[in-house]
Coordinates of C-alpha atoms in Angstrom, one line a residue:
X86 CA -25.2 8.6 -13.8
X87 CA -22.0 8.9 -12.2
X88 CA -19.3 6.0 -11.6
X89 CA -19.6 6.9 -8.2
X90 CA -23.4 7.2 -8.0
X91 CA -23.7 3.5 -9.6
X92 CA -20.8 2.1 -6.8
X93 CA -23.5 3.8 -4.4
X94 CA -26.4 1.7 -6.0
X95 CA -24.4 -1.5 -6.2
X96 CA -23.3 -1.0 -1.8
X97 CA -27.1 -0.5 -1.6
X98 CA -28.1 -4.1 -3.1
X99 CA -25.0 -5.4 -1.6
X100 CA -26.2 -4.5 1.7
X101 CA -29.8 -6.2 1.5
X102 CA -29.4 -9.2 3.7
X103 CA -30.0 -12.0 1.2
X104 CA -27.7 -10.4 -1.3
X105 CA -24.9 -9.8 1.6
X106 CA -25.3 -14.0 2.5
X107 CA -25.6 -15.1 -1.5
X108 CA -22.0 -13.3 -1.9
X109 CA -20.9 -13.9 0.9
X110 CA -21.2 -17.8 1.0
X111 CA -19.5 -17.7 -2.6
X112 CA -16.3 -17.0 -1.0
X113 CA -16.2 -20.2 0.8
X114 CA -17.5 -22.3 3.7
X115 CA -15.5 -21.0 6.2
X116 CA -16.3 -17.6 5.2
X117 CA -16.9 -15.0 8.4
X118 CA -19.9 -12.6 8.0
X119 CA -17.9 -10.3 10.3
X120 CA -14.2 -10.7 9.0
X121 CA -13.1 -7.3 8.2
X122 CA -10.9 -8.8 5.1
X123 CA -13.4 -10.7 3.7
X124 CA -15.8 -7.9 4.1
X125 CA -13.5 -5.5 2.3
X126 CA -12.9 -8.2 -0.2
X127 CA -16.5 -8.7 -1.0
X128 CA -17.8 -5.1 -1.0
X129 CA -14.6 -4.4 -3.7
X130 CA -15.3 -7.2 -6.4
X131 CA -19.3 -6.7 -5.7
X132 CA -18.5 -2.9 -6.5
X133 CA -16.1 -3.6 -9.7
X134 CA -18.4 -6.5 -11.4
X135 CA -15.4 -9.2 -10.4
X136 CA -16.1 -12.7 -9.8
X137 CA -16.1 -13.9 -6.0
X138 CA -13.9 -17.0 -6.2
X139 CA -10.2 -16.1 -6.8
X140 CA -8.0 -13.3 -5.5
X141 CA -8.7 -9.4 -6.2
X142 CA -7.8 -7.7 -10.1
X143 CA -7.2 -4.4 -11.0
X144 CA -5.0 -3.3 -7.8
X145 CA -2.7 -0.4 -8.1
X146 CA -0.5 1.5 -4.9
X147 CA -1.6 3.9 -3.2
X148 CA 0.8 4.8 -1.0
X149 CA 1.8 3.3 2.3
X150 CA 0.8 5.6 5.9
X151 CA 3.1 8.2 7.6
X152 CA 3.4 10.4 10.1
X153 CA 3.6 13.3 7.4
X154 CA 0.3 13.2 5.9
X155 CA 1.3 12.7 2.2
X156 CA -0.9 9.7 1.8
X157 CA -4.1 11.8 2.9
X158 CA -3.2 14.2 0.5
X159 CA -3.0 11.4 -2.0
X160 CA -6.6 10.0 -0.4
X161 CA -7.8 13.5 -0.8
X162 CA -7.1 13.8 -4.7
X163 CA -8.5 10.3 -5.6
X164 CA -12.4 11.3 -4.0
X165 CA -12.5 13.6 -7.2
X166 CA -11.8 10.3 -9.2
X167 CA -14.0 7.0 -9.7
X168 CA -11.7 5.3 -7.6
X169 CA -12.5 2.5 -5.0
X170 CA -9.9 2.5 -2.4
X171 CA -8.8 -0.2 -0.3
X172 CA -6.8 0.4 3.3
X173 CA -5.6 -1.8 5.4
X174 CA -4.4 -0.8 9.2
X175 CA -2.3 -2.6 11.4
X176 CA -2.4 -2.4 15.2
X177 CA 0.3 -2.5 17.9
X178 CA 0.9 -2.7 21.6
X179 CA 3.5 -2.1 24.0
X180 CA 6.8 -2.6 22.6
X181 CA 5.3 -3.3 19.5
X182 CA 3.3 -6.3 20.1
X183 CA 0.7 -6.9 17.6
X184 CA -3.0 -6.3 17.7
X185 CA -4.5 -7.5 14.8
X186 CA -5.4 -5.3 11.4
X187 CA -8.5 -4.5 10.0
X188 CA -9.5 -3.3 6.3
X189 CA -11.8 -1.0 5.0
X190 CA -12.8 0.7 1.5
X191 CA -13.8 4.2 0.5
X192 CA -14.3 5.8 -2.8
X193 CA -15.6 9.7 -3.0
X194 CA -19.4 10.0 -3.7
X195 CA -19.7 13.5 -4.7
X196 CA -17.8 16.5 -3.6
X197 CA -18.6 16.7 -0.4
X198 CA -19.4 13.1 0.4
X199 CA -17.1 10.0 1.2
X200 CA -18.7 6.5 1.2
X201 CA -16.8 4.2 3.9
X202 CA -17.6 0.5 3.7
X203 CA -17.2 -2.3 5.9
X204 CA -17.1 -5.3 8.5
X205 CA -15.2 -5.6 11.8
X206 CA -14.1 -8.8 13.6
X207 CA -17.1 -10.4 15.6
X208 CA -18.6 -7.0 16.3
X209 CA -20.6 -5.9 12.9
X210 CA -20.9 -6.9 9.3
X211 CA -21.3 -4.8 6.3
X212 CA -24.7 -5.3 6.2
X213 CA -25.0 -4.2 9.7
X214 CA -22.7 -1.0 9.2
X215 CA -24.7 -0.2 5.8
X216 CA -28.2 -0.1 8.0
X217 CA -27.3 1.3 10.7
X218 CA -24.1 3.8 10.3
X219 CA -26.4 5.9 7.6
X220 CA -25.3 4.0 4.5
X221 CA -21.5 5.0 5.5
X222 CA -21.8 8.6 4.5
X223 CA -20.0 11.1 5.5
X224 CA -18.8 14.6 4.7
X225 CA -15.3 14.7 3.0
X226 CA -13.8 17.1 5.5
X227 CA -14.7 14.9 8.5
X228 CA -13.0 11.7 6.2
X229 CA -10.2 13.4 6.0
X230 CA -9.5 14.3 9.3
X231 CA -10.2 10.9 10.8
X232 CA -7.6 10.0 8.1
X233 CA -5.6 12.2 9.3
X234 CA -5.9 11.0 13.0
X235 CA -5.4 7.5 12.0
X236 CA -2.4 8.0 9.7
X237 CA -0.8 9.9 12.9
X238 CA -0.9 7.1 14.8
X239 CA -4.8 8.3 16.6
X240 CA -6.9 5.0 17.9
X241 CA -9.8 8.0 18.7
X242 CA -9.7 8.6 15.1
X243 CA -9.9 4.6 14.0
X244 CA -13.1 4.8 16.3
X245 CA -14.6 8.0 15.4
X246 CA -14.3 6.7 12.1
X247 CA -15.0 3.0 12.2
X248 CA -18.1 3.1 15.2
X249 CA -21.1 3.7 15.2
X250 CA -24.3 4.3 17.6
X251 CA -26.1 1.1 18.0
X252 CA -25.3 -2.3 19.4
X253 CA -23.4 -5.5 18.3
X254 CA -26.0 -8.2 17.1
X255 CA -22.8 -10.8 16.4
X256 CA -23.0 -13.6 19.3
X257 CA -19.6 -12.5 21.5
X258 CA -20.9 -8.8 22.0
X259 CA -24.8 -8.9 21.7
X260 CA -26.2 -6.1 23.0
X261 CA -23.3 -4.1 24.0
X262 CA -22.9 -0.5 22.2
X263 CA -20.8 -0.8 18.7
X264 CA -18.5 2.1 20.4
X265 CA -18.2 0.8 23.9
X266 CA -16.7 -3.0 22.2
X267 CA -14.7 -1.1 19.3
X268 CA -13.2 1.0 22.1
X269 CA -12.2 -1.8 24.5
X270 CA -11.0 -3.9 21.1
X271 CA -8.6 -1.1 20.6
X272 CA -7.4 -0.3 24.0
X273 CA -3.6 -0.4 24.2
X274 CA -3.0 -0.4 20.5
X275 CA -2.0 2.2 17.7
X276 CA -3.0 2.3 14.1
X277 CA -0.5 2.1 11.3
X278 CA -1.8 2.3 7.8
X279 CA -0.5 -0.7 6.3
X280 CA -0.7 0.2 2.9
X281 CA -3.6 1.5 0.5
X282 CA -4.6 0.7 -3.4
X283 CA -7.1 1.8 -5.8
X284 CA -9.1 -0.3 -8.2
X285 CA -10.9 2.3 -11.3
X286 CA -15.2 2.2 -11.1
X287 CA -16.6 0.7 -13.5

């Protein structure tokens, strides 16, 4: 069995919903089921065996986003590696005015399949994305352009990758389509990758 293949296995336990609230509730009482950061934060130690209390291990750069696509290229070499990678975006308005961040991971599956993972602010946790975005497949071409999109500056490519068809179960949105609340989140804002790292599979 692959590195990759077992990280599948470990998002799939992960994403049962007394596993998601047991790790979950490790990271602290105030803990947010739909905190994109401590989403990301969870779904990377669950995936590399590390303890929940205490701050990330095993970080290295991956590059910062441009408008000349060099990190995707970067991106693109590590799916051949058992690699988790962590991103962080950064959103901003008019005149630069900030809107927030979010953080997501990725790691390739196989080589023609990317595995995205997880939470956004008060509209969907990882458990929710795991059921019902089709276990965060997708194919590595489509990855890679909304990559692409996102490290040109594209908010239709944060939301072609980051929605989903369904609604929001999470009190603020309930029953509004995942797309139609992601798209009004975003409205007025570009996307600037922040910075990315890998952590090695065990």
């Amino acid at each position: 069995m692959s590195k990759q293949t077992n990280a599948f296995q470990k998002l799939q336990q992960l994403a049962q919903p007394q596993e998601f609230l047991k790790q979950f509730a490790k990271i602290g009482e105030d803990a947010s089921p739909t905190s994109c950061a401590q989403n990301a934060m969870v779904i990377a130690k669950y995936v590399t065996n590390q303890p929940m209390t205490g701050g990330m291990t095993g970080l290295q750069p991956l590059g910062r986003g441009g408008m000349t696509g060099v990190l995707k290229n970067t991106v693109a070499k590590s799916l051949d590696t058992p690699v988790l990678m962590y991103f962080m975006l950064k959103f901003s308005g008019a005149e630069g005015v900030g809107g927030g961040d979010h953080h997501f991971c990725a790691f390739g599956l196989d080589a023609e399949n990317v595995v995205v993972a997880m939470g956004w602010q008060d509209i969907f946790t990882f458990e929710d994305w795991f059921r019902d975005n089709e276990q965060g497949v997708y194919k590595t071409a489509n990855f890679l352009s909304h990559f692409e999109g996102i490290e040109s500056g594209s908010t239709k490519s944060v939301i072609d990758l980051c929605a989903y068809l369904g609604v929001v179960k999470q009190e603020k949105y309930r029953g509004r389509g995942v797309i139609s609340v992601l798209t009004d989140d975003l409205s007025g804002f570009k996307p600037r990758i922040e910075y990315g790292y890998y952590m090695e599979l065990p």
